[in-house]
Coordinates of C-alpha atoms and ligand atoms in Angstrom, one line a residue:
X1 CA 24.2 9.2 9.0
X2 CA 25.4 12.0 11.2
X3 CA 25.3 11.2 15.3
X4 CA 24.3 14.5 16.5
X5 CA 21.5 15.4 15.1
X6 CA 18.7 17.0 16.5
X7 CA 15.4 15.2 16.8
X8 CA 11.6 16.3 17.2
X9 CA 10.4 16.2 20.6
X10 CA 7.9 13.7 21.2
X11 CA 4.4 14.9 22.0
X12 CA 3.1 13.6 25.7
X13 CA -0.1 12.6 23.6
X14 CA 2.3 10.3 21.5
X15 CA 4.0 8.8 24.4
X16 CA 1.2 7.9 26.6
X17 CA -0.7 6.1 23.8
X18 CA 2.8 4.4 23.2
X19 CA 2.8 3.3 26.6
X20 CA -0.6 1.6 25.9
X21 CA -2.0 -0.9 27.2
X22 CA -2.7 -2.1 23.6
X23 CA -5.7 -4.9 22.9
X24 CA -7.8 -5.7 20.3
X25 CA -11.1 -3.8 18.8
X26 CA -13.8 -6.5 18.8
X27 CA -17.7 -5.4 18.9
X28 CA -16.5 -1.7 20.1
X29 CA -14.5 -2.9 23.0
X30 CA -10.6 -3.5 23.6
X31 CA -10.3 -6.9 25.0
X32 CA -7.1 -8.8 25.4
X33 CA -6.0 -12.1 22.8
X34 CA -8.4 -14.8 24.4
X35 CA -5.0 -16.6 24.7
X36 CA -3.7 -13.4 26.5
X37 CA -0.9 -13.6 24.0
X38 CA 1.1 -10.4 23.0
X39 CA 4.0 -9.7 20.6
X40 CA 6.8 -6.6 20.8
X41 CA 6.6 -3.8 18.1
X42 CA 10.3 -2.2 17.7
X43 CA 11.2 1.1 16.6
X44 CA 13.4 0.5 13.7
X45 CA 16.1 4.1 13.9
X46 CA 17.1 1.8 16.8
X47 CA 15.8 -1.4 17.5
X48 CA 14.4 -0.5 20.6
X49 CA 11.0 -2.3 22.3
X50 CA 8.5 0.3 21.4
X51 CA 5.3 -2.0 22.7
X52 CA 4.0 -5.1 23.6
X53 CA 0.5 -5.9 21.4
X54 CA -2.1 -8.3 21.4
X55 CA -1.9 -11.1 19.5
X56 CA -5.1 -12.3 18.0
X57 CA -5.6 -15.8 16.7
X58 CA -8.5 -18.0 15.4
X59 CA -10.7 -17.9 18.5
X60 CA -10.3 -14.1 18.5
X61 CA -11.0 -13.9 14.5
X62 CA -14.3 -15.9 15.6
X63 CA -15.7 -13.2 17.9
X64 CA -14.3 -10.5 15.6
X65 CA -15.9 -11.9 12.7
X66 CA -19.1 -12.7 14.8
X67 CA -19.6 -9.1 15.9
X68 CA -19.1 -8.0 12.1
X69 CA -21.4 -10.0 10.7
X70 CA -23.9 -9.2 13.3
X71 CA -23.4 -5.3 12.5
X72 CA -23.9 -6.2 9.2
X73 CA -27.3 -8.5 9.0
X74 CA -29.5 -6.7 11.4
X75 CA -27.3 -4.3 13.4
X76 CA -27.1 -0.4 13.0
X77 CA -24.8 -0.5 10.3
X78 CA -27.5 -2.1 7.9
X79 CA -30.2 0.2 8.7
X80 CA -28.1 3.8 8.4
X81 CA -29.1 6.0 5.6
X82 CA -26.1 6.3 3.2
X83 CA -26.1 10.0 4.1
X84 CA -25.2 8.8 7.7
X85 CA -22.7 7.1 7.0
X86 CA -21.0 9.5 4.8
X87 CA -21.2 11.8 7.7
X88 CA -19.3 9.2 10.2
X89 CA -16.5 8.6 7.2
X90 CA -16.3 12.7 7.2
X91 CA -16.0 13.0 10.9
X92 CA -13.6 10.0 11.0
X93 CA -11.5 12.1 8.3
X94 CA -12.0 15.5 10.7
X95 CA -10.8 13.5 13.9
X96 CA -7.7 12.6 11.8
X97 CA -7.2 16.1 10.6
X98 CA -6.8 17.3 14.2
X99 CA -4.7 14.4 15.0
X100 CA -2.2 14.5 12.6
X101 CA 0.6 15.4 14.1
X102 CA 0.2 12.7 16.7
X103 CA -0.5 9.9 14.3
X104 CA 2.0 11.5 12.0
X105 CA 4.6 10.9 15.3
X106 CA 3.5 7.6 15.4
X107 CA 4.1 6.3 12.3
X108 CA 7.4 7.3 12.1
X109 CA 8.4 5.7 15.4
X110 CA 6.5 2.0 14.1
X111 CA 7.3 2.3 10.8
X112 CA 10.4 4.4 10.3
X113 CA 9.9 6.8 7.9
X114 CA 11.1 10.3 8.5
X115 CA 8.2 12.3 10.1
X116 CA 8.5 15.5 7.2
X117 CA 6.8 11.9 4.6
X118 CA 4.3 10.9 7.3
X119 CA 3.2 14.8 7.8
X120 CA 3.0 15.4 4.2
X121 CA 2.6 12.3 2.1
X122 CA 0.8 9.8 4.9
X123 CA -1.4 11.6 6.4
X124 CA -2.9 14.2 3.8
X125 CA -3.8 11.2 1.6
X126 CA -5.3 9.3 4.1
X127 CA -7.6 11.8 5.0
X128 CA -8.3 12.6 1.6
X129 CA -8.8 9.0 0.8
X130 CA -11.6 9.3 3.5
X131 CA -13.3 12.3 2.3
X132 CA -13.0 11.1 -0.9
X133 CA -15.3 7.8 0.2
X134 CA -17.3 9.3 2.0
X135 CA -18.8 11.3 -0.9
X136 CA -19.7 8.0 -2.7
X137 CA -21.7 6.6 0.4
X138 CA -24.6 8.7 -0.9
X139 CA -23.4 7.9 -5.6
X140 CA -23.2 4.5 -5.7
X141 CA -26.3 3.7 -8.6
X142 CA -27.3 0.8 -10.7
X143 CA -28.6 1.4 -14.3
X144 CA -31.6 0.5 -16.3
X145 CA -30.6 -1.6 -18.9
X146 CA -32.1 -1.9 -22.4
X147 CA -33.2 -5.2 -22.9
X148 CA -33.3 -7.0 -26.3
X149 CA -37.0 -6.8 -26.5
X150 CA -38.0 -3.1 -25.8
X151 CA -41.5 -2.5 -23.5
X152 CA -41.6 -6.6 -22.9
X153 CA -39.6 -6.2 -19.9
X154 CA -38.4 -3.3 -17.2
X155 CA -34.4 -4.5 -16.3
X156 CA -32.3 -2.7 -13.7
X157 CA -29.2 -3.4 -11.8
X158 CA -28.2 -2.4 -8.4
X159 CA -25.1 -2.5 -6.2
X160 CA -25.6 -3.9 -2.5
X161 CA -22.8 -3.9 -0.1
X162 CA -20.5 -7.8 -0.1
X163 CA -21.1 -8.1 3.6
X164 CA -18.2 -8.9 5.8
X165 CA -14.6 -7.7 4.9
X166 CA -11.4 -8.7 5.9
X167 CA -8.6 -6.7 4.9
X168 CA -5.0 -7.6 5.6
X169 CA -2.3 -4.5 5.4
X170 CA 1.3 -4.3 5.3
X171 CA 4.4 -2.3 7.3
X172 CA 4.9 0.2 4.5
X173 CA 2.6 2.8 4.9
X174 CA 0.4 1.2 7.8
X175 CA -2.3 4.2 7.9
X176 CA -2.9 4.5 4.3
X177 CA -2.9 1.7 4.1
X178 CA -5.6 1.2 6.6
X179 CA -7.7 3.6 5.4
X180 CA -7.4 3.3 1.7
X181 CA -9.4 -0.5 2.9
X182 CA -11.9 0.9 5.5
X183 CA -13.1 4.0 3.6
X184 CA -14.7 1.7 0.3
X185 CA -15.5 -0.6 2.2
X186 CA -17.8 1.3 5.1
X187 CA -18.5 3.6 2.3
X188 CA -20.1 0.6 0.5
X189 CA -22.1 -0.7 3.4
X190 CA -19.8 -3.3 4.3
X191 CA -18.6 -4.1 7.5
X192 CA -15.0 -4.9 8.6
X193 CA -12.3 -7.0 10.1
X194 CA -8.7 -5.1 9.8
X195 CA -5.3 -7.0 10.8
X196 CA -2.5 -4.3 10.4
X197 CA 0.9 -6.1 10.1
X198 CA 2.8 -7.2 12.8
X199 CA 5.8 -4.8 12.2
X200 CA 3.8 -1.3 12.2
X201 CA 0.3 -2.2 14.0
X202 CA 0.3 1.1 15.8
X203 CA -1.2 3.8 14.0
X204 CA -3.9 1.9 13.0
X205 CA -4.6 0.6 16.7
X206 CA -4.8 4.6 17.5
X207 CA -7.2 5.0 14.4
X208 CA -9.7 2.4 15.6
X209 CA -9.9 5.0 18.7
X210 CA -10.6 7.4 16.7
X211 CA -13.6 5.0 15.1
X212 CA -15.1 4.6 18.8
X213 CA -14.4 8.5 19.5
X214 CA -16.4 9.5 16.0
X215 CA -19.4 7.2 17.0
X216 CA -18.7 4.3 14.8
X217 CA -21.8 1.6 16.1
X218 CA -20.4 -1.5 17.4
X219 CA -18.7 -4.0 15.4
X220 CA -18.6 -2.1 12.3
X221 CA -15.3 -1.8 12.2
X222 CA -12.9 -4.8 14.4
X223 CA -9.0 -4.3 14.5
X224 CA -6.9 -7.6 15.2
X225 CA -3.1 -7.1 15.6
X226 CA -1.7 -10.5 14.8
X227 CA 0.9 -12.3 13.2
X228 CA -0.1 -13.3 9.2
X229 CA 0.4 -17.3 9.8
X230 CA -2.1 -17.3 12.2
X231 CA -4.9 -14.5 12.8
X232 CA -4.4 -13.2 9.0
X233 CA -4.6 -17.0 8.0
X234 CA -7.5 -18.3 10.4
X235 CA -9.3 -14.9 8.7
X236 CA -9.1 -15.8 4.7
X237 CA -10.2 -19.3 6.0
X238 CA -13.1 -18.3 7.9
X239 CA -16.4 -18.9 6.4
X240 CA -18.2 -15.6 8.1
X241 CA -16.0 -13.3 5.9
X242 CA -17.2 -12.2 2.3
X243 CA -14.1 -10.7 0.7
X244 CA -10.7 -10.5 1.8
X245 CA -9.1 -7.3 0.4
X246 CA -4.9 -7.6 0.8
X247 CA -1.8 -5.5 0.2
X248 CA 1.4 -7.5 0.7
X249 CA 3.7 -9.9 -1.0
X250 CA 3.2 -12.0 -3.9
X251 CA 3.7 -15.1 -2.3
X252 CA 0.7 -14.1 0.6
X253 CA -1.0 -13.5 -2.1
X254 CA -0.8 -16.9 -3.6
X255 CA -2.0 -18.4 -0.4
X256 CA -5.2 -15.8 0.0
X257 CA -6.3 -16.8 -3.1
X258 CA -6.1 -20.5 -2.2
X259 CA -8.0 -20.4 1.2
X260 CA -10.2 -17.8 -0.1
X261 CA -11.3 -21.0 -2.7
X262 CA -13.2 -23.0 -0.5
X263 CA -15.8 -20.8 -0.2
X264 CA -15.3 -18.2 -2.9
X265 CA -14.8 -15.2 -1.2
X266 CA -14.3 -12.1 -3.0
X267 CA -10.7 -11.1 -3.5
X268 CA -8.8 -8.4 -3.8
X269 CA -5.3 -8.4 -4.0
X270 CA -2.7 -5.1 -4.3
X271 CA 0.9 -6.8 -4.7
X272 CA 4.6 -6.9 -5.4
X273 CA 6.0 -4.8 -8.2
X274 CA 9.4 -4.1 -10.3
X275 CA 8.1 -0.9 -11.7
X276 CA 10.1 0.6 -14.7
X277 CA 11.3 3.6 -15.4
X278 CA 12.1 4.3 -18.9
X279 CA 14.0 7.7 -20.5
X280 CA 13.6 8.9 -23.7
X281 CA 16.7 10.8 -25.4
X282 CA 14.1 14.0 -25.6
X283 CA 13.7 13.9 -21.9
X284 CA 14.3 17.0 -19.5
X285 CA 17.2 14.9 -18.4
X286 CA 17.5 16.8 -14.8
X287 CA 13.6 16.3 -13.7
X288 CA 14.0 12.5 -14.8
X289 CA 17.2 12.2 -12.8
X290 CA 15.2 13.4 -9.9
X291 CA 12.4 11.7 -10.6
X292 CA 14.1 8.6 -10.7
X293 CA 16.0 8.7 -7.4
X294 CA 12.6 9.9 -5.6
X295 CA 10.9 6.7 -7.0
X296 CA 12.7 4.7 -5.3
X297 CA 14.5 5.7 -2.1
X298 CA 11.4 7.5 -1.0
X299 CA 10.6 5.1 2.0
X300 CA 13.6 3.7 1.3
X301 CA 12.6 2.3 -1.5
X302 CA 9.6 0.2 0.6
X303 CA 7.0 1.7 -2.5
X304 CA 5.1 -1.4 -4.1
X305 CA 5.5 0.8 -7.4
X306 CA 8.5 2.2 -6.5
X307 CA 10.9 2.6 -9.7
X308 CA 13.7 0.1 -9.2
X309 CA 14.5 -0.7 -12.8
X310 CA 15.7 2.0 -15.2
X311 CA 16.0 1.5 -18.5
X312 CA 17.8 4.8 -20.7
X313 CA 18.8 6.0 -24.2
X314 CA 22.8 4.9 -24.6
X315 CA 22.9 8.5 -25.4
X316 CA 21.3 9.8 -22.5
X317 CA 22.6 6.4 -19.8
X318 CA 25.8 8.0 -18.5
X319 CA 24.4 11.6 -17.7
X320 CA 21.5 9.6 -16.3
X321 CA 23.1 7.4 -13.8
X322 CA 25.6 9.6 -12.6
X323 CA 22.9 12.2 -11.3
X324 CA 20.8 9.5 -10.1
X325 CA 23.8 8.1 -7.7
X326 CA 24.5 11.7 -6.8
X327 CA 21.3 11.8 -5.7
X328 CA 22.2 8.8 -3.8
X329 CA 25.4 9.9 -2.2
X330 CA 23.5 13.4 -1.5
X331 CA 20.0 11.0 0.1
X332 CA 20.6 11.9 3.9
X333 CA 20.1 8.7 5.8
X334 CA 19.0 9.1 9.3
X335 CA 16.6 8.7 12.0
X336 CA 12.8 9.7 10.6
X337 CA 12.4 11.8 13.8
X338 CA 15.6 14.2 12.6
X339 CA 14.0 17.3 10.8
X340 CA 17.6 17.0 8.7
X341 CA 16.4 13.1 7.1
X342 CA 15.5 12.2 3.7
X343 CA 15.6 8.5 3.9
X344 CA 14.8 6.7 7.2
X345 CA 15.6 3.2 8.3
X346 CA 14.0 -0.1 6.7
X347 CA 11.3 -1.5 8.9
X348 CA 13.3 -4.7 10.3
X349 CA 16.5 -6.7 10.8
X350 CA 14.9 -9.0 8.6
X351 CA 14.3 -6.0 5.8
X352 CA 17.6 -5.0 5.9
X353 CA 19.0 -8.5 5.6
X354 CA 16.7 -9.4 2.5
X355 CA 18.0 -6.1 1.0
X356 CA 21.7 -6.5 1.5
X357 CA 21.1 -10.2 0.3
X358 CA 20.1 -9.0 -3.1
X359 CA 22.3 -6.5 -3.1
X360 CA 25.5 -9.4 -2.9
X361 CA 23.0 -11.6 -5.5
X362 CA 23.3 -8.7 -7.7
X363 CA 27.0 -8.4 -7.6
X364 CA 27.9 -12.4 -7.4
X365 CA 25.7 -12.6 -11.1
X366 CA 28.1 -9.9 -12.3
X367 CA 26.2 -6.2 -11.5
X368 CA 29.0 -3.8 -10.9
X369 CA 28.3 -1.4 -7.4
X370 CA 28.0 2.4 -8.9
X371 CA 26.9 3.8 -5.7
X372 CA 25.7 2.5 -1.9
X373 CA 25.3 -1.0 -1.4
X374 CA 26.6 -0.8 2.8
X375 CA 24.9 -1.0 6.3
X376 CA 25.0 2.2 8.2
X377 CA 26.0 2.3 11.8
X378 CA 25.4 -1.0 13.6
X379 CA 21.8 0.4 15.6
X380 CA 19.1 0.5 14.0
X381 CA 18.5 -0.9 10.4
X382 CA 19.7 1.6 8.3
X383 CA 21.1 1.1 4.2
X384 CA 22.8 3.5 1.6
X385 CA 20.6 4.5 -1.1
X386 CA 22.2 2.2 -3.8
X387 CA 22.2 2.3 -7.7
X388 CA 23.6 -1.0 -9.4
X389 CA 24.4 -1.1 -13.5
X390 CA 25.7 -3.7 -15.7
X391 CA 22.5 -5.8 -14.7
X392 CA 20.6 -8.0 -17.2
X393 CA 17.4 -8.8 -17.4
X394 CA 18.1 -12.8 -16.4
X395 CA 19.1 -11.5 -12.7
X396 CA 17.1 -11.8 -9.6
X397 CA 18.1 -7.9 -8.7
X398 CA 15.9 -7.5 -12.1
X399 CA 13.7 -9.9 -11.5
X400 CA 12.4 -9.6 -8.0
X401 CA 11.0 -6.9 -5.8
X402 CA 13.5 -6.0 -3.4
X403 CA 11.6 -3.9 -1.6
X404 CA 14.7 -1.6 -0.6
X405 CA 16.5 1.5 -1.9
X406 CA 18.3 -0.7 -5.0
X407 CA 18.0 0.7 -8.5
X408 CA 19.2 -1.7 -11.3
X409 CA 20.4 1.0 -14.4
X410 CA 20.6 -0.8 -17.4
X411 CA 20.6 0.8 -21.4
X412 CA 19.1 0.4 -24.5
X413 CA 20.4 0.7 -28.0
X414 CA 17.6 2.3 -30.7
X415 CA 14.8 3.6 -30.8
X416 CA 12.0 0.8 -31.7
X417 CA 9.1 1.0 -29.1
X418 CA 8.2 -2.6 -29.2
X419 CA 11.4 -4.1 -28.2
X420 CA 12.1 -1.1 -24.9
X421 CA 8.3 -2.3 -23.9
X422 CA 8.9 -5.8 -24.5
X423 CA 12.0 -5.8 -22.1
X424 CA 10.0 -3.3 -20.3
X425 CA 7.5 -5.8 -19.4
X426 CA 9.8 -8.9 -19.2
X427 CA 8.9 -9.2 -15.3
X428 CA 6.2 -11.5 -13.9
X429 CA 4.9 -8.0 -12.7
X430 CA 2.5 -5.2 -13.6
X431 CA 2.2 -2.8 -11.3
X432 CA 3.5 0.4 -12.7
X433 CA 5.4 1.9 -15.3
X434 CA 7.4 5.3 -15.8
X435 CA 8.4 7.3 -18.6
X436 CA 10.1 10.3 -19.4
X437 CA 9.7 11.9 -22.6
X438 CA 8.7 15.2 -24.2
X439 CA 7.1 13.3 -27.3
X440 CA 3.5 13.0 -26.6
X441 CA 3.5 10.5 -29.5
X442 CA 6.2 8.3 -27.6
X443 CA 4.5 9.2 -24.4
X444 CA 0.7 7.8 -25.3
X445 CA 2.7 4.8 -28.0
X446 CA 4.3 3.3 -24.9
X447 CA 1.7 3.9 -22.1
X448 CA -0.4 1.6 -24.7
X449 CA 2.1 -1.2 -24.9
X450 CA 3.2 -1.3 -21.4
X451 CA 1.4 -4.1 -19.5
X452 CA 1.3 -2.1 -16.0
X453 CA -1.8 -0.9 -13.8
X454 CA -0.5 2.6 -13.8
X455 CA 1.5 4.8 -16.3
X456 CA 3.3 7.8 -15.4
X457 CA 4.9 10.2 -17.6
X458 CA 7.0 13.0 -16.3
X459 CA 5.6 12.5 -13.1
X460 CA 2.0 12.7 -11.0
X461 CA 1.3 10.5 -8.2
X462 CA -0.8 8.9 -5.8
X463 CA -5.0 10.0 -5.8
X464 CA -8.0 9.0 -4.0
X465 CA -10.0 9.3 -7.5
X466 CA -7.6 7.5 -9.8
X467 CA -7.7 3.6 -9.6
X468 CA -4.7 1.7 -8.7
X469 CA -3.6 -1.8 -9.0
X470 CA -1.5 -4.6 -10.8
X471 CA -1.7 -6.4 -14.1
X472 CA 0.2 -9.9 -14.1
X473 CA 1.1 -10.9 -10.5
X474 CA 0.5 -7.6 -9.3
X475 CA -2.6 -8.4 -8.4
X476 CA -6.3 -8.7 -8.6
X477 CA -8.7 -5.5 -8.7
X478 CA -8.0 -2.4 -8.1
X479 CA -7.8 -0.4 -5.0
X480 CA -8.8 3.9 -5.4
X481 CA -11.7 5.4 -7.5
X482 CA -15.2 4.5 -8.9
X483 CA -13.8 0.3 -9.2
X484 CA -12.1 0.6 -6.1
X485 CA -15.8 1.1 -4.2
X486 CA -17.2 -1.5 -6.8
X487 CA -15.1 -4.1 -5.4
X488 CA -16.9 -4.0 -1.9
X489 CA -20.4 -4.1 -3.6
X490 CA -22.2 -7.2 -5.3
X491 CA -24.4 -6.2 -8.8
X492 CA -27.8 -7.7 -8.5
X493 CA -29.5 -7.6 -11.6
X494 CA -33.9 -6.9 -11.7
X495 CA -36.2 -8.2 -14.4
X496 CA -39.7 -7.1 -14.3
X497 CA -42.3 -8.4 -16.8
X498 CA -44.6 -5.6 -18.2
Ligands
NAI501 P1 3.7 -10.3 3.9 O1 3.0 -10.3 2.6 O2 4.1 -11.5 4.6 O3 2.9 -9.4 4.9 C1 1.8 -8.5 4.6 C2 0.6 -8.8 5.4 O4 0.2 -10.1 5.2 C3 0.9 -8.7 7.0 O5 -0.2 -8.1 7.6 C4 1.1 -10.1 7.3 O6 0.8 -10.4 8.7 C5 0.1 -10.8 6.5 N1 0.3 -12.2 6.2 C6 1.5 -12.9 6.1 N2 1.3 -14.2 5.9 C7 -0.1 -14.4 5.9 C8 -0.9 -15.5 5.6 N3 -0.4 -16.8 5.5 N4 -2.3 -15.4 5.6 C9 -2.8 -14.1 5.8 N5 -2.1 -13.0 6.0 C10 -0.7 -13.2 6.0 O7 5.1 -9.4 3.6 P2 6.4 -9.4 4.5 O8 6.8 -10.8 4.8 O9 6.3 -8.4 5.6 O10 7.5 -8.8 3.4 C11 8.1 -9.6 2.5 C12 8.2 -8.9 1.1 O11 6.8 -8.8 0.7 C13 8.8 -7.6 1.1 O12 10.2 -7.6 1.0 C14 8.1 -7.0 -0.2 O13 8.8 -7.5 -1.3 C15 6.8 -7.6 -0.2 N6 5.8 -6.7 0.3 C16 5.1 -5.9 -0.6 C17 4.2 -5.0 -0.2 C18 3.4 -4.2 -1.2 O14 2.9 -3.1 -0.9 N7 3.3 -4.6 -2.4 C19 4.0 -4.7 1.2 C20 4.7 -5.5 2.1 C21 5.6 -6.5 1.6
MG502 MG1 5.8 -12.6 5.3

């Protein structure tokens, strides 16, 4: 990391919303915590206090949840026209267009991430992700079904929205994140309670502005910064919610599910992944090399699907590994506001510490260090894009998401399909999977046997129209396209006598 770089001046725009005061969006009001409670947010290129927040807890979640489900019974919300709503989601997506640059700002001071990702990765999808919604508001259909007994009976199915949602979202893309729950669910009808995470809430507390500035009725939409052990827990236990939708760790996971057993709530669940990336002998060997270092120290490696296990041809392992940790070494580590960065800090002391801690695992079981590995500086939590090899398949580094820029390179022998998926899929994990092959045959054999939501090959990325989600303990649902709308609807089914 270089000292004197030069950094992007901050807008005043950015600053002064910074500055705050920053409370929580309950019935289209800010209000402080009830318990006037507030937590810092840090900017993690330096560990500096960026903010003090609101911290929400149960009695807040009450009259969060309260002014949802009112929305939703008998308020506006349940009597607009799906046309109207579309039209708010489009003019939500417009008012983020012409902010862009200031949410794009904020991101990367919460979060991180250098501010060249947030301007072209974060915030394009986001609004896209909006538009894309808001063009379903007015498409989502039942069928008529054909009975067994023609002309005895009409029979028709029709979606109506689940009712209250409360979506829970991580600190690794905080706005798309955001968005990629509201825009289903409002696009569905439903109503919502958001809790960003505690490490990045402020983009999405400058979004729910942007909600009230648009003309978002009352209560549709409630923001709740809070800490996950108590306003994201008092949420998946509280009985006014319908669904909980939640992207996050595994082990969160595990708990949602549990709480959200008592009264059956809806879940959805986008988690953890240990996403391979596998390379064919017939590969363009330089486009997978780059692919493979982009999948995972993008973010710095903070990607639920990022690609953090490679698996190459012996013949093709060597070439492979050295262009991917020259690609490391080359990875320009730095503060996300420098126009020079390619790879911004991790998100917290406690990121960087979980990282380096597999890192040493890795090495203690026997991984030899090709590349990276090291703390840079002693401000801020920066780590050296990092390739390990020698790893086997029994290790934690293999094993685990480490969430962090941490390849584990290992090779394979022949060519028989079934045993490179088998391995392949020898993870308790199913997010994604990644090939690289000119063999359509190979290509379309494999994406079969792979047990992963989604299957790349030679690339293509993230889109508002393609479904995304986990097999295994990736998850539950998916998140994106026609299913991801379908998950914040119920199917009532109609039989008529004739
Ligand atoms: P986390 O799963 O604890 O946090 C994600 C969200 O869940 C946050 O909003 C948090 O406040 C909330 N949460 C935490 N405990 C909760 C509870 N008991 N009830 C309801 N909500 C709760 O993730 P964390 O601790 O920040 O990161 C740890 C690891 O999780 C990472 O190293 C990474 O491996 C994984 N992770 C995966 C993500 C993904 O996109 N798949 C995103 C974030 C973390
Ligand atoms: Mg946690």
């Amino acid at each position: 990391m270089s000292v004197n770089v030069s950094m992007a001046a901050i807008p005043a725009a950015v600053s002064e919303f910074i500055r705050g005061p920053h409370k929580l969006l309950i019935d289209g009001k800010w209000v402080a915590a009830a318990s006037n409670k507030t937590f810092s947010t840090h900017n993690p290129a330096n560990g500096s206090l960026l903010a003090e927040i609101a911290a929400a807890e149960a009695a807040d979640v009450d009259l969060a949840v309260n002014a949802a489900r009112r929305a939703f019974d008998d308020g506006p919300w349940s009597r607009m026209t799906p046309a109207a709503r579309a039209k708010l989601i489009w003019r939500l997506a417009d008012a983020l267009e012409t902010h862009a640059e200031e949410f794009a700002f904020i991101e990367t001071l919460d979060n991180g991430k250098p501010l060249n990702d947030a301007k072209i990765v974060d915030l394009p999808h986001s609004i896209e992700v909006l538009r894309y919604f808001a063009g379903w508001c007015t498409k989502l259909n039942g069928e008529s079904i054909s009975i067994s007994n023609p002309g005895t009976w009409h029979a028709y199915t029709m979606r109506e929205p689940v009712g209250v949602v409360g979506s829970i979202t991580p600190w690794n893309a905080p706005l798309m994140m955001a968005v990629s729950k509201i825009a289903p669910a409002l696009a569905a009808g439903c109503t919502v309670v958001l809790k960003p995470a505690e490490q990045t809430p402020l983009t999405t507390l400058r979004l729910g502005q942007l909600i009230l500035d648009v003309g978002f009725p009352e209560g549709v939409v409630n923001i709740l910064t809070g800490f996950g052990e108590t306003a994201g827990a008092a949420m998946t236990a509280h009985p006014g919610i319908d669904k909980v939708t939640f992207t996050g760790s595994t082990d969160v996971g595990r708990i949602i599910i549990r709480a959200a057993a008592n009264d059956f709530k809806r879940v959805t669940l986008e988690l953890g992944g240990k996403t391979p990336v596998i390379v064919f002998p017939d590969a363009d060997i330089d486009r997978a090399i780059e692919g493979a270092a982009r999948s995972i120290f993008s973010n710095a490696g903070q990607i639920c699907n990022a690609g953090s296990r490679l698996y190459a041809h012996r013949d093709v392992f060597e070439k492979l590994v050295d262009g991917v940790s020259r690609r490391a070494s080359e990875f320009r580590v730095g503060p996300g506001l420098a126009a020079s960065t390619q790879m911004g800090p991790v998100v917290s002391q406690e990121q960087l510490d979980r990282i380096s801690g597999f890192i040493a695992s890795g090495q203690n079981q026997g991984a030899e260090l090709r590349v990276g590995g090291g703390r840079i500086g002693s401000e801020g939590y920066f780590i050296q894009p990092t390739v390990l090899t020698g790893t086997r398949p029994d290790m934690d580094v293999v094993q685990q998401e480490i969430f962090g820029p941490v390849l584990c390179a290992m090779s394979y022998e022949e060519a028989d399909l079934d045993r490179i998926a088998r391995e392949a899929n020898a993870t308790s994990y199913g997010l994604g999977a990644v090939l690289w092959t000119q063999n359509l045959s190979t290509a379309h054999k494999m994406a079969k046997k792979l047990k992963a939501g989604t299957v790349r090959v030679n690339g293509g990325g993230l889109d508002p129209a393609l479904p995304f989600g986990g097999f295994k303990q990736s998850g539950w649902g998916r998140e994106l396209g026609r299913e991801g709308i379908e998950a914040y609807t119920e199917l009532k089914s109609v039989a008529m006598a004739l």
